Amino acid sequence: NSKVIQTPRYLVKGQGQKAKMRCIPEKGHPVVFWYQQNKNNEFKFLINFQNQEVLQQIDMTEKRFSAECPSNSPCSLEIQSSEAGDSALYLCASSRQGANSDYTFGSGTRLLVI
Amino acid sequence: QQKVQQSPESLIVPEGGMASLNCTSSDRNVDYFWWYRQHSGKSPKMLMSIFSNGEKEEGRFTVHLNKASLHTSLHIRDSQPSDSALYLCAASGTSSFSKLVFGQGTSLSVVP
């Protein structure tokens, strides 16, 4: 069982609907990452946080995606207006601080946009 | 754009055989390499990491790293059907804000 808890496991949304997923990082891990894994197994980095602050995010995240990691609450990733191309596995990972720290991944949220 | 290229895309080996997977980064600023394994329908799990030139062995798994060519390889000896999975190579730089960049993976099938 993963120490990073993601909910829900599956999410089905219509185009234009909001899609929200949550992540509880491993205890003691201040850095949280969101990745999108498509059907070709390609990983796309979306955003990362250290504690509550955004470190880096890609353009896609800045426009339709929003994310936060409030203190004492789960982190979340929300797609404001879902598109068919957003259908993918969304993986949350956490790590200790430091470039040589490995990631612990959650089980993912599989989003299907119909 | 930092890229991590893996080869081959897919690999079939007989049970008990040796599986060899390759990975190269095109970013000269990369310093750390990881290998993750992802079974079908599951999340990636860290298998091994390597940060220095040379070789590292853990049980049936051996990784090599050549920092000059930014090439790493993973070798699995005495392959088992349970080793069948997607193997992902990832690399990062030295900045404390550095994120892992993943390759597209090698799909390994170990057949009895």
mmCIF file with all atom_site columns, C-alpha atoms in Angstrom:
data_model
loop_
_atom_site.group_PDB
_atom_site.id
_atom_site.type_symbol
_atom_site.label_atom_id
_atom_site.label_alt_id
_atom_site.label_comp_id
_atom_site.label_asym_id
_atom_site.label_entity_id
_atom_site.label_seq_id
_atom_site.pdbx_PDB_ins_code
_atom_site.Cartn_x
_atom_site.Cartn_y
_atom_site.Cartn_z
_atom_site.occupancy
_atom_site.B_iso_or_equiv
_atom_site.pdbx_formal_charge
_atom_site.auth_seq_id
_atom_site.auth_comp_id
_atom_site.auth_asym_id
_atom_site.auth_atom_id
_atom_site.pdbx_PDB_model_num
ATOM 1   C CA . ASN A 1 1   ? 0.000   0.000   0.000   1.00 0.00 ? 1   ASN A CA 1
ATOM 2   C CA . SER A 1 2   ? 1.342   3.401   -0.972  1.00 0.00 ? 2   SER A CA 1
ATOM 3   C CA . LYS A 1 3   ? 2.165   5.957   1.696   1.00 0.00 ? 3   LYS A CA 1
ATOM 4   C CA . VAL A 1 4   ? 0.869   8.641   -0.668  1.00 0.00 ? 4   VAL A CA 1
ATOM 5   C CA . ILE A 1 5   ? -2.920  8.561   -0.674  1.00 0.00 ? 5   ILE A CA 1
ATOM 6   C CA . GLN A 1 6   ? -4.791  9.666   -3.771  1.00 0.00 ? 6   GLN A CA 1
ATOM 7   C CA . THR A 1 7   ? -8.549  9.966   -4.154  1.00 0.00 ? 7   THR A CA 1
ATOM 8   C CA . PRO A 1 8   ? -10.643 9.147   -6.023  1.00 0.00 ? 8   PRO A CA 1
ATOM 9   C CA . ARG A 1 9   ? -9.183  6.174   -7.900  1.00 0.00 ? 9   ARG A CA 1
ATOM 10  C CA . TYR A 1 10  ? -11.477 6.796   -10.859 1.00 0.00 ? 10  TYR A CA 1
ATOM 11  C CA . LEU A 1 11  ? -13.191 9.938   -12.096 1.00 0.00 ? 11  LEU A CA 1
ATOM 12  C CA . VAL A 1 12  ? -15.575 10.269  -15.037 1.00 0.00 ? 12  VAL A CA 1
ATOM 13  C CA . LYS A 1 13  ? -16.516 13.742  -16.249 1.00 0.00 ? 13  LYS A CA 1
ATOM 14  C CA . GLY A 1 14  ? -18.236 15.274  -19.234 1.00 0.00 ? 14  GLY A CA 1
ATOM 15  C CA . GLN A 1 15  ? -16.422 17.786  -21.402 1.00 0.00 ? 15  GLN A CA 1
ATOM 16  C CA . GLY A 1 16  ? -16.494 21.217  -19.818 1.00 0.00 ? 16  GLY A CA 1
ATOM 17  C CA . GLN A 1 17  ? -17.028 19.871  -16.300 1.00 0.00 ? 17  GLN A CA 1
ATOM 18  C CA . LYS A 1 18  ? -14.679 20.426  -13.384 1.00 0.00 ? 18  LYS A CA 1
ATOM 19  C CA . ALA A 1 19  ? -12.567 17.502  -12.264 1.00 0.00 ? 19  ALA A CA 1
ATOM 20  C CA . LYS A 1 20  ? -10.947 17.535  -8.838  1.00 0.00 ? 20  LYS A CA 1
ATOM 21  C CA . MET A 1 21  ? -8.554  15.017  -7.334  1.00 0.00 ? 21  MET A CA 1
ATOM 22  C CA . ARG A 1 22  ? -6.768  14.945  -4.002  1.00 0.00 ? 22  ARG A CA 1
ATOM 23  C CA . CYS A 1 23  ? -3.472  13.755  -2.592  1.00 0.00 ? 23  CYS A CA 1
ATOM 24  C CA . ILE A 1 24  ? -2.131  13.266  0.923   1.00 0.00 ? 24  ILE A CA 1
ATOM 25  C CA . PRO A 1 25  ? 1.683   13.141  0.736   1.00 0.00 ? 25  PRO A CA 1
ATOM 26  C CA . GLU A 1 26  ? 3.840   10.777  2.743   1.00 0.00 ? 26  GLU A CA 1
ATOM 27  C CA . LYS A 1 27  ? 4.447   12.022  6.275   1.00 0.00 ? 27  LYS A CA 1
ATOM 28  C CA . GLY A 1 28  ? 7.638   14.052  6.466   1.00 0.00 ? 28  GLY A CA 1
ATOM 29  C CA . HIS A 1 29  ? 7.731   14.808  2.758   1.00 0.00 ? 29  HIS A CA 1
ATOM 30  C CA . PRO A 1 30  ? 7.484   18.555  2.136   1.00 0.00 ? 30  PRO A CA 1
ATOM 31  C CA . VAL A 1 31  ? 7.680   18.370  -1.669  1.00 0.00 ? 31  VAL A CA 1
ATOM 32  C CA . VAL A 1 32  ? 4.667   17.297  -3.745  1.00 0.00 ? 32  VAL A CA 1
ATOM 33  C CA . PHE A 1 33  ? 4.532   16.709  -7.487  1.00 0.00 ? 33  PHE A CA 1
ATOM 34  C CA . TRP A 1 34  ? 1.689   16.146  -9.937  1.00 0.00 ? 34  TRP A CA 1
ATOM 35  C CA . TYR A 1 35  ? 2.329   14.244  -13.154 1.00 0.00 ? 35  TYR A CA 1
ATOM 36  C CA . GLN A 1 36  ? 0.018   13.225  -15.978 1.00 0.00 ? 36  GLN A CA 1
ATOM 37  C CA . GLN A 1 37  ? 0.650   9.779   -17.521 1.00 0.00 ? 37  GLN A CA 1
ATOM 38  C CA . ASN A 1 38  ? -1.101  9.340   -20.857 1.00 0.00 ? 38  ASN A CA 1
ATOM 39  C CA . LYS A 1 39  ? -2.144  6.134   -22.611 1.00 0.00 ? 39  LYS A CA 1
ATOM 40  C CA . ASN A 1 40  ? 1.315   5.942   -24.245 1.00 0.00 ? 40  ASN A CA 1
ATOM 41  C CA . ASN A 1 41  ? 2.877   5.914   -20.751 1.00 0.00 ? 41  ASN A CA 1
ATOM 42  C CA . GLU A 1 42  ? 4.396   9.350   -21.300 1.00 0.00 ? 42  GLU A CA 1
ATOM 43  C CA . PHE A 1 43  ? 4.887   11.352  -18.107 1.00 0.00 ? 43  PHE A CA 1
ATOM 44  C CA . LYS A 1 44  ? 4.138   15.051  -18.211 1.00 0.00 ? 44  LYS A CA 1
ATOM 45  C CA . PHE A 1 45  ? 5.134   17.162  -15.218 1.00 0.00 ? 45  PHE A CA 1
ATOM 46  C CA . LEU A 1 46  ? 2.334   19.529  -14.185 1.00 0.00 ? 46  LEU A CA 1
ATOM 47  C CA . ILE A 1 47  ? 3.268   21.304  -10.968 1.00 0.00 ? 47  ILE A CA 1
ATOM 48  C CA . ASN A 1 48  ? 5.229   20.907  -7.759  1.00 0.00 ? 48  ASN A CA 1
ATOM 49  C CA . PHE A 1 49  ? 5.003   22.406  -4.297  1.00 0.00 ? 49  PHE A CA 1
ATOM 50  C CA . GLN A 1 50  ? 7.282   22.756  -1.337  1.00 0.00 ? 50  GLN A CA 1
ATOM 51  C CA . ASN A 1 51  ? 5.031   22.951  1.679   1.00 0.00 ? 51  ASN A CA 1
ATOM 52  C CA . GLN A 1 52  ? 2.324   25.337  0.455   1.00 0.00 ? 52  GLN A CA 1
ATOM 53  C CA . GLU A 1 53  ? 4.380   27.207  -2.155  1.00 0.00 ? 53  GLU A CA 1
ATOM 54  C CA . VAL A 1 54  ? 4.395   26.486  -5.895  1.00 0.00 ? 54  VAL A CA 1
ATOM 55  C CA . LEU A 1 55  ? 7.925   25.747  -7.128  1.00 0.00 ? 55  LEU A CA 1
ATOM 56  C CA . GLN A 1 56  ? 7.338   25.159  -10.835 1.00 0.00 ? 56  GLN A CA 1
ATOM 57  C CA . GLN A 1 57  ? 4.386   24.664  -13.127 1.00 0.00 ? 57  GLN A CA 1
ATOM 58  C CA . ILE A 1 58  ? 3.883   24.279  -16.853 1.00 0.00 ? 58  ILE A CA 1
ATOM 59  C CA . ASP A 1 59  ? 1.777   26.520  -19.069 1.00 0.00 ? 59  ASP A CA 1
ATOM 60  C CA . MET A 1 60  ? -1.071  24.006  -19.258 1.00 0.00 ? 60  MET A CA 1
ATOM 61  C CA . THR A 1 61  ? -1.320  24.124  -15.513 1.00 0.00 ? 61  THR A CA 1
ATOM 62  C CA . GLU A 1 62  ? -1.406  27.881  -15.477 1.00 0.00 ? 62  GLU A CA 1
ATOM 63  C CA . LYS A 1 63  ? -4.371  28.074  -17.826 1.00 0.00 ? 63  LYS A CA 1
ATOM 64  C CA . ARG A 1 64  ? -6.953  25.365  -17.076 1.00 0.00 ? 64  ARG A CA 1
ATOM 65  C CA . PHE A 1 65  ? -5.462  23.540  -14.175 1.00 0.00 ? 65  PHE A CA 1
ATOM 66  C CA . SER A 1 66  ? -5.309  24.781  -10.623 1.00 0.00 ? 66  SER A CA 1
ATOM 67  C CA . ALA A 1 67  ? -3.567  23.163  -7.706  1.00 0.00 ? 67  ALA A CA 1
ATOM 68  C CA . GLU A 1 68  ? -2.907  23.848  -4.082  1.00 0.00 ? 68  GLU A CA 1
ATOM 69  C CA . CYS A 1 69  ? -1.341  22.257  -1.025  1.00 0.00 ? 69  CYS A CA 1
ATOM 70  C CA . PRO A 1 70  ? -2.881  23.983  2.008   1.00 0.00 ? 70  PRO A CA 1
ATOM 71  C CA . SER A 1 71  ? -1.408  23.245  5.415   1.00 0.00 ? 71  SER A CA 1
ATOM 72  C CA . ASN A 1 72  ? -3.208  20.508  7.347   1.00 0.00 ? 72  ASN A CA 1
ATOM 73  C CA . SER A 1 73  ? -5.363  19.595  4.322   1.00 0.00 ? 73  SER A CA 1
ATOM 74  C CA . PRO A 1 74  ? -4.904  17.322  1.318   1.00 0.00 ? 74  PRO A CA 1
ATOM 75  C CA . CYS A 1 75  ? -3.237  18.721  -1.777  1.00 0.00 ? 75  CYS A CA 1
ATOM 76  C CA . SER A 1 76  ? -5.560  19.016  -4.762  1.00 0.00 ? 76  SER A CA 1
ATOM 77  C CA . LEU A 1 77  ? -5.433  19.294  -8.526  1.00 0.00 ? 77  LEU A CA 1
ATOM 78  C CA . GLU A 1 78  ? -8.473  20.634  -10.339 1.00 0.00 ? 78  GLU A CA 1
ATOM 79  C CA . ILE A 1 79  ? -9.192  20.907  -14.032 1.00 0.00 ? 79  ILE A CA 1
ATOM 80  C CA . GLN A 1 80  ? -11.558 23.814  -14.492 1.00 0.00 ? 80  GLN A CA 1
ATOM 81  C CA . SER A 1 81  ? -13.061 22.739  -17.808 1.00 0.00 ? 81  SER A CA 1
ATOM 82  C CA . SER A 1 82  ? -12.244 19.160  -18.742 1.00 0.00 ? 82  SER A CA 1
ATOM 83  C CA . GLU A 1 83  ? -11.349 18.240  -22.311 1.00 0.00 ? 83  GLU A CA 1
ATOM 84  C CA . ALA A 1 84  ? -11.173 14.797  -23.934 1.00 0.00 ? 84  ALA A CA 1
ATOM 85  C CA . GLY A 1 85  ? -7.389  15.128  -24.125 1.00 0.00 ? 85  GLY A CA 1
ATOM 86  C CA . ASP A 1 86  ? -7.221  15.364  -20.335 1.00 0.00 ? 86  ASP A CA 1
ATOM 87  C CA . SER A 1 87  ? -8.163  11.691  -20.030 1.00 0.00 ? 87  SER A CA 1
ATOM 88  C CA . ALA A 1 88  ? -5.129  10.153  -18.332 1.00 0.00 ? 88  ALA A CA 1
ATOM 89  C CA . LEU A 1 89  ? -3.723  8.802   -15.083 1.00 0.00 ? 89  LEU A CA 1
ATOM 90  C CA . TYR A 1 90  ? -2.867  11.649  -12.707 1.00 0.00 ? 90  TYR A CA 1
ATOM 91  C CA . LEU A 1 91  ? -0.081  10.693  -10.352 1.00 0.00 ? 91  LEU A CA 1
ATOM 92  C CA . CYS A 1 92  ? 0.814   12.517  -7.177  1.00 0.00 ? 92  CYS A CA 1
ATOM 93  C CA . ALA A 1 93  ? 4.253   11.953  -5.706  1.00 0.00 ? 93  ALA A CA 1
ATOM 94  C CA . SER A 1 94  ? 6.022   13.281  -2.653  1.00 0.00 ? 94  SER A CA 1
ATOM 95  C CA . SER A 1 95  ? 9.643   13.459  -1.604  1.00 0.00 ? 95  SER A CA 1
ATOM 96  C CA . ARG A 1 96  ? 12.009  14.850  0.980   1.00 0.00 ? 96  ARG A CA 1
ATOM 97  C CA . GLN A 1 97  ? 13.767  18.085  0.096   1.00 0.00 ? 97  GLN A CA 1
ATOM 98  C CA . GLY A 1 98  ? 16.857  17.704  -2.066  1.00 0.00 ? 98  GLY A CA 1
ATOM 99  C CA . ALA A 1 99  ? 17.606  16.888  -5.684  1.00 0.00 ? 99  ALA A CA 1
ATOM 100 C CA . ASN A 1 100 ? 18.725  13.342  -4.834  1.00 0.00 ? 100 ASN A CA 1
ATOM 101 C CA . SER A 1 101 ? 15.527  12.420  -2.999  1.00 0.00 ? 101 SER A CA 1
ATOM 102 C CA . ASP A 1 102 ? 13.444  9.703   -4.574  1.00 0.00 ? 102 ASP A CA 1
ATOM 103 C CA . TYR A 1 103 ? 9.708   10.018  -5.059  1.00 0.00 ? 103 TYR A CA 1
ATOM 104 C CA . THR A 1 104 ? 6.926   8.007   -3.456  1.00 0.00 ? 104 THR A CA 1
ATOM 105 C CA . PHE A 1 105 ? 3.989   7.789   -5.835  1.00 0.00 ? 105 PHE A CA 1
ATOM 106 C CA . GLY A 1 106 ? 0.337   7.442   -5.022  1.00 0.00 ? 106 GLY A CA 1
ATOM 107 C CA . SER A 1 107 ? -1.880  4.945   -6.824  1.00 0.00 ? 107 SER A CA 1
ATOM 108 C CA . GLY A 1 108 ? -3.165  7.672   -9.114  1.00 0.00 ? 108 GLY A CA 1
ATOM 109 C CA . THR A 1 109 ? -6.518  9.019   -10.197 1.00 0.00 ? 109 THR A CA 1
ATOM 110 C CA . ARG A 1 110 ? -7.639  7.751   -13.582 1.00 0.00 ? 110 ARG A CA 1
ATOM 111 C CA . LEU A 1 111 ? -9.674  10.461  -15.275 1.00 0.00 ? 111 LEU A CA 1
ATOM 112 C CA . LEU A 1 112 ? -11.966 9.734   -18.195 1.00 0.00 ? 112 LEU A CA 1
ATOM 113 C CA . VAL A 1 113 ? -13.503 12.719  -19.964 1.00 0.00 ? 113 VAL A CA 1
ATOM 114 C CA . ILE A 1 114 ? -16.428 11.731  -22.184 1.00 0.00 ? 114 ILE A CA 1
ATOM 115 C CA . GLN B 2 1   ? 13.742  20.794  -23.053 1.00 0.00 ? 1   GLN B CA 1
ATOM 116 C CA . GLN B 2 2   ? 15.348  18.011  -21.095 1.00 0.00 ? 2   GLN B CA 1
ATOM 117 C CA . LYS B 2 3   ? 14.694  14.632  -22.668 1.00 0.00 ? 3   LYS B CA 1
ATOM 118 C CA . VAL B 2 4   ? 15.249  11.140  -21.438 1.00 0.00 ? 4   VAL B CA 1
ATOM 119 C CA . GLN B 2 5   ? 15.319  8.451   -24.109 1.00 0.00 ? 5   GLN B CA 1
ATOM 120 C CA . GLN B 2 6   ? 14.881  4.777   -23.314 1.00 0.00 ? 6   GLN B CA 1
ATOM 121 C CA . SER B 2 7   ? 15.520  1.724   -25.447 1.00 0.00 ? 7   SER B CA 1
ATOM 122 C CA . PRO B 2 8   ? 14.248  -0.675  -26.423 1.00 0.00 ? 8   PRO B CA 1
ATOM 123 C CA . GLU B 2 9   ? 10.588  0.294   -26.367 1.00 0.00 ? 9   GLU B CA 1
ATOM 124 C CA . SER B 2 10  ? 9.649   -3.275  -25.542 1.00 0.00 ? 10  SER B CA 1
ATOM 125 C CA . LEU B 2 11  ? 11.574  -6.391  -24.639 1.00 0.00 ? 11  LEU B CA 1
ATOM 126 C CA . ILE B 2 12  ? 10.695  -10.054 -24.355 1.00 0.00 ? 12  ILE B CA 1
ATOM 127 C CA . VAL B 2 13  ? 13.039  -12.347 -22.444 1.00 0.00 ? 13  VAL B CA 1
ATOM 128 C CA . PRO B 2 14  ? 12.682  -15.986 -21.410 1.00 0.00 ? 14  PRO B CA 1
ATOM 129 C CA . GLU B 2 15  ? 12.295  -16.857 -17.752 1.00 0.00 ? 15  GLU B CA 1
ATOM 130 C CA . GLY B 2 16  ? 15.753  -17.122 -16.235 1.00 0.00 ? 16  GLY B CA 1
ATOM 131 C CA . GLY B 2 17  ? 17.268  -14.883 -18.902 1.00 0.00 ? 17  GLY B CA 1
ATOM 132 C CA . MET B 2 18  ? 18.998  -11.512 -18.714 1.00 0.00 ? 18  MET B CA 1
ATOM 133 C CA . ALA B 2 19  ? 17.108  -8.303  -19.497 1.00 0.00 ? 19  ALA B CA 1
ATOM 134 C CA . SER B 2 20  ? 19.102  -5.200  -20.437 1.00 0.00 ? 20  SER B CA 1
ATOM 135 C CA . LEU B 2 21  ? 17.468  -1.781  -20.598 1.00 0.00 ? 21  LEU B CA 1
ATOM 136 C CA . ASN B 2 22  ? 19.058  1.486   -21.681 1.00 0.00 ? 22  ASN B CA 1
ATOM 137 C CA . CYS B 2 23  ? 18.518  5.159   -20.932 1.00 0.00 ? 23  CYS B CA 1
ATOM 138 C CA . THR B 2 24  ? 20.239  8.367   -22.050 1.00 0.00 ? 24  THR B CA 1
ATOM 139 C CA . SER B 2 25  ? 19.658  11.974  -21.069 1.00 0.00 ? 25  SER B CA 1
ATOM 140 C CA . SER B 2 26  ? 20.177  14.827  -23.524 1.00 0.00 ? 26  SER B CA 1
ATOM 141 C CA . ASP B 2 27  ? 20.602  17.398  -20.718 1.00 0.00 ? 27  ASP B CA 1
ATOM 142 C CA . ARG B 2 28  ? 24.221  17.960  -19.614 1.00 0.00 ? 28  ARG B CA 1
ATOM 143 C CA . ASN B 2 29  ? 22.971  19.379  -16.297 1.00 0.00 ? 29  ASN B CA 1
ATOM 144 C CA . VAL B 2 30  ? 21.544  16.042  -15.196 1.00 0.00 ? 30  VAL B CA 1
ATOM 145 C CA . ASP B 2 31  ? 23.250  14.533  -12.186 1.00 0.00 ? 31  ASP B CA 1
ATOM 146 C CA . TYR B 2 32  ? 20.971  11.861  -10.732 1.00 0.00 ? 32  TYR B CA 1
ATOM 147 C CA . PHE B 2 33  ? 19.331  8.835   -12.297 1.00 0.00 ? 33  PHE B CA 1
ATOM 148 C CA . TRP B 2 34  ? 16.579  6.562   -11.055 1.00 0.00 ? 34  TRP B CA 1
ATOM 149 C CA . TRP B 2 35  ? 14.900  3.418   -12.304 1.00 0.00 ? 35  TRP B CA 1
ATOM 150 C CA . TYR B 2 36  ? 11.241  2.911   -11.443 1.00 0.00 ? 36  TYR B CA 1
ATOM 151 C CA . ARG B 2 37  ? 9.098   -0.121  -12.104 1.00 0.00 ? 37  ARG B CA 1
ATOM 152 C CA . GLN B 2 38  ? 5.383   0.134   -12.822 1.00 0.00 ? 38  GLN B CA 1
ATOM 153 C CA . HIS B 2 39  ? 3.258   -2.986  -12.938 1.00 0.00 ? 39  HIS B CA 1
ATOM 154 C CA . SER B 2 40  ? 0.091   -2.775  -15.005 1.00 0.00 ? 40  SER B CA 1
ATOM 155 C CA . GLY B 2 41  ? -2.564  -0.724  -13.232 1.00 0.00 ? 41  GLY B CA 1
ATOM 156 C CA . LYS B 2 42  ? -0.223  0.195   -10.392 1.00 0.00 ? 42  LYS B CA 1
ATOM 157 C CA . SER B 2 43  ? 1.833   3.212   -9.416  1.00 0.00 ? 43  SER B CA 1
ATOM 158 C CA . PRO B 2 44  ? 5.575   3.451   -10.167 1.00 0.00 ? 44  PRO B CA 1
ATOM 159 C CA . LYS B 2 45  ? 7.861   2.113   -7.437  1.00 0.00 ? 45  LYS B CA 1
ATOM 160 C CA . MET B 2 46  ? 11.496  3.133   -7.121  1.00 0.00 ? 46  MET B CA 1
ATOM 161 C CA . LEU B 2 47  ? 13.765  0.221   -7.992  1.00 0.00 ? 47  LEU B CA 1
ATOM 162 C CA . MET B 2 48  ? 17.258  1.646   -7.894  1.00 0.00 ? 48  MET B CA 1
ATOM 163 C CA . SER B 2 49  ? 19.059  4.963   -8.015  1.00 0.00 ? 49  SER B CA 1
ATOM 164 C CA . ILE B 2 50  ? 22.581  5.797   -9.153  1.00 0.00 ? 50  ILE B CA 1
ATOM 165 C CA . PHE B 2 51  ? 24.402  9.065   -8.789  1.00 0.00 ? 51  PHE B CA 1
ATOM 166 C CA . SER B 2 52  ? 28.074  8.208   -9.404  1.00 0.00 ? 52  SER B CA 1
ATOM 167 C CA . ASN B 2 53  ? 29.979  6.658   -12.274 1.00 0.00 ? 53  ASN B CA 1
ATOM 168 C CA . GLY B 2 54  ? 30.182  2.931   -12.091 1.00 0.00 ? 54  GLY B CA 1
ATOM 169 C CA . GLU B 2 55  ? 27.990  0.059   -11.092 1.00 0.00 ? 55  GLU B CA 1
ATOM 170 C CA . LYS B 2 56  ? 25.558  -0.720  -8.299  1.00 0.00 ? 56  LYS B CA 1
ATOM 171 C CA . GLU B 2 57  ? 24.083  -4.138  -7.589  1.00 0.00 ? 57  GLU B CA 1
ATOM 172 C CA . GLU B 2 58  ? 21.069  -5.096  -5.491  1.00 0.00 ? 58  GLU B CA 1
ATOM 173 C CA . GLY B 2 59  ? 20.094  -8.741  -5.707  1.00 0.00 ? 59  GLY B CA 1
ATOM 174 C CA . ARG B 2 60  ? 19.244  -9.625  -9.312  1.00 0.00 ? 60  ARG B CA 1
ATOM 175 C CA . PHE B 2 61  ? 19.352  -5.978  -10.421 1.00 0.00 ? 61  PHE B CA 1
ATOM 176 C CA . THR B 2 62  ? 22.453  -4.095  -11.566 1.00 0.00 ? 62  THR B CA 1
ATOM 177 C CA . VAL B 2 63  ? 22.627  -0.508  -12.779 1.00 0.00 ? 63  VAL B CA 1
ATOM 178 C CA . HIS B 2 64  ? 25.493  1.154   -14.590 1.00 0.00 ? 64  HIS B CA 1
ATOM 179 C CA . LEU B 2 65  ? 26.105  4.857   -15.046 1.00 0.00 ? 65  LEU B CA 1
ATOM 180 C CA . ASN B 2 66  ? 28.454  6.667   -17.400 1.00 0.00 ? 66  ASN B CA 1
ATOM 181 C CA . LYS B 2 67  ? 28.212  10.337  -16.535 1.00 0.00 ? 67  LYS B CA 1
ATOM 182 C CA . ALA B 2 68  ? 30.325  11.457  -19.477 1.00 0.00 ? 68  ALA B CA 1
ATOM 183 C CA . SER B 2 69  ? 27.764  10.058  -21.907 1.00 0.00 ? 69  SER B CA 1
ATOM 184 C CA . LEU B 2 70  ? 24.787  10.516  -19.531 1.00 0.00 ? 70  LEU B CA 1
ATOM 185 C CA . HIS B 2 71  ? 23.917  6.892   -20.144 1.00 0.00 ? 71  HIS B CA 1
ATOM 186 C CA . THR B 2 72  ? 22.545  4.450   -17.612 1.00 0.00 ? 72  THR B CA 1
ATOM 187 C CA . SER B 2 73  ? 21.528  0.844   -18.021 1.00 0.00 ? 73  SER B CA 1
ATOM 188 C CA . LEU B 2 74  ? 19.565  -1.605  -15.923 1.00 0.00 ? 74  LEU B CA 1
ATOM 189 C CA . HIS B 2 75  ? 20.273  -5.322  -16.069 1.00 0.00 ? 75  HIS B CA 1
ATOM 190 C CA . ILE B 2 76  ? 17.999  -7.938  -14.570 1.00 0.00 ? 76  ILE B CA 1
ATOM 191 C CA . ARG B 2 77  ? 19.491  -11.422 -14.291 1.00 0.00 ? 77  ARG B CA 1
ATOM 192 C CA . ASP B 2 78  ? 17.473  -14.592 -13.766 1.00 0.00 ? 78  ASP B CA 1
ATOM 193 C CA . SER B 2 79  ? 14.363  -12.737 -14.961 1.00 0.00 ? 79  SER B CA 1
ATOM 194 C CA . GLN B 2 80  ? 11.055  -13.878 -13.490 1.00 0.00 ? 80  GLN B CA 1
ATOM 195 C CA . PRO B 2 81  ? 7.496   -13.512 -14.847 1.00 0.00 ? 81  PRO B CA 1
ATOM 196 C CA . SER B 2 82  ? 6.818   -11.159 -11.917 1.00 0.00 ? 82  SER B CA 1
ATOM 197 C CA . ASP B 2 83  ? 9.441   -8.801  -13.406 1.00 0.00 ? 83  ASP B CA 1
ATOM 198 C CA . SER B 2 84  ? 7.074   -8.158  -16.333 1.00 0.00 ? 84  SER B CA 1
ATOM 199 C CA . ALA B 2 85  ? 6.296   -4.455  -16.064 1.00 0.00 ? 85  ALA B CA 1
ATOM 200 C CA . LEU B 2 86  ? 7.007   -1.001  -17.475 1.00 0.00 ? 86  LEU B CA 1
ATOM 201 C CA . TYR B 2 87  ? 10.491  0.169   -16.504 1.00 0.00 ? 87  TYR B CA 1
ATOM 202 C CA . LEU B 2 88  ? 10.896  3.914   -16.308 1.00 0.00 ? 88  LEU B CA 1
ATOM 203 C CA . CYS B 2 89  ? 14.167  5.781   -16.266 1.00 0.00 ? 89  CYS B CA 1
ATOM 204 C CA . ALA B 2 90  ? 14.161  9.240   -14.652 1.00 0.00 ? 90  ALA B CA 1
ATOM 205 C CA . ALA B 2 91  ? 16.786  11.942  -14.320 1.00 0.00 ? 91  ALA B CA 1
ATOM 206 C CA . SER B 2 92  ? 17.168  15.196  -12.449 1.00 0.00 ? 92  SER B CA 1
ATOM 207 C CA . GLY B 2 93  ? 19.643  18.031  -12.040 1.00 0.00 ? 93  GLY B CA 1
ATOM 208 C CA . THR B 2 94  ? 21.362  19.246  -8.908  1.00 0.00 ? 94  THR B CA 1
ATOM 209 C CA . SER B 2 95  ? 19.066  22.127  -8.033  1.00 0.00 ? 95  SER B CA 1
ATOM 210 C CA . SER B 2 96  ? 17.016  21.466  -4.927  1.00 0.00 ? 96  SER B CA 1
ATOM 211 C CA . PHE B 2 97  ? 14.003  22.486  -7.034  1.00 0.00 ? 97  PHE B CA 1
ATOM 212 C CA . SER B 2 98  ? 14.876  20.001  -9.745  1.00 0.00 ? 98  SER B CA 1
ATOM 213 C CA . LYS B 2 99  ? 12.085  17.681  -10.811 1.00 0.00 ? 99  LYS B CA 1
ATOM 214 C CA . LEU B 2 100 ? 12.370  14.187  -12.226 1.00 0.00 ? 100 LEU B CA 1
ATOM 215 C CA . VAL B 2 101 ? 12.070  13.918  -15.997 1.00 0.00 ? 101 VAL B CA 1
ATOM 216 C CA . PHE B 2 102 ? 10.896  10.490  -17.082 1.00 0.00 ? 102 PHE B CA 1
ATOM 217 C CA . GLY B 2 103 ? 11.611  8.517   -20.214 1.00 0.00 ? 103 GLY B CA 1
ATOM 218 C CA . GLN B 2 104 ? 8.828   6.818   -22.129 1.00 0.00 ? 104 GLN B CA 1
ATOM 219 C CA . GLY B 2 105 ? 9.605   3.465   -20.566 1.00 0.00 ? 105 GLY B CA 1
ATOM 220 C CA . THR B 2 106 ? 10.575  -0.026  -21.650 1.00 0.00 ? 106 THR B CA 1
ATOM 221 C CA . SER B 2 107 ? 7.846   -2.641  -21.473 1.00 0.00 ? 107 SER B CA 1
ATOM 222 C CA . LEU B 2 108 ? 9.406   -5.897  -20.302 1.00 0.00 ? 108 LEU B CA 1
ATOM 223 C CA . SER B 2 109 ? 7.697   -9.255  -20.719 1.00 0.00 ? 109 SER B CA 1
ATOM 224 C CA . VAL B 2 110 ? 9.253   -12.332 -19.157 1.00 0.00 ? 110 VAL B CA 1
ATOM 225 C CA . VAL B 2 111 ? 7.801   -15.448 -20.690 1.00 0.00 ? 111 VAL B CA 1
ATOM 226 C CA . PRO B 2 112 ? 7.878   -18.911 -19.073 1.00 0.00 ? 112 PRO B CA 1
#
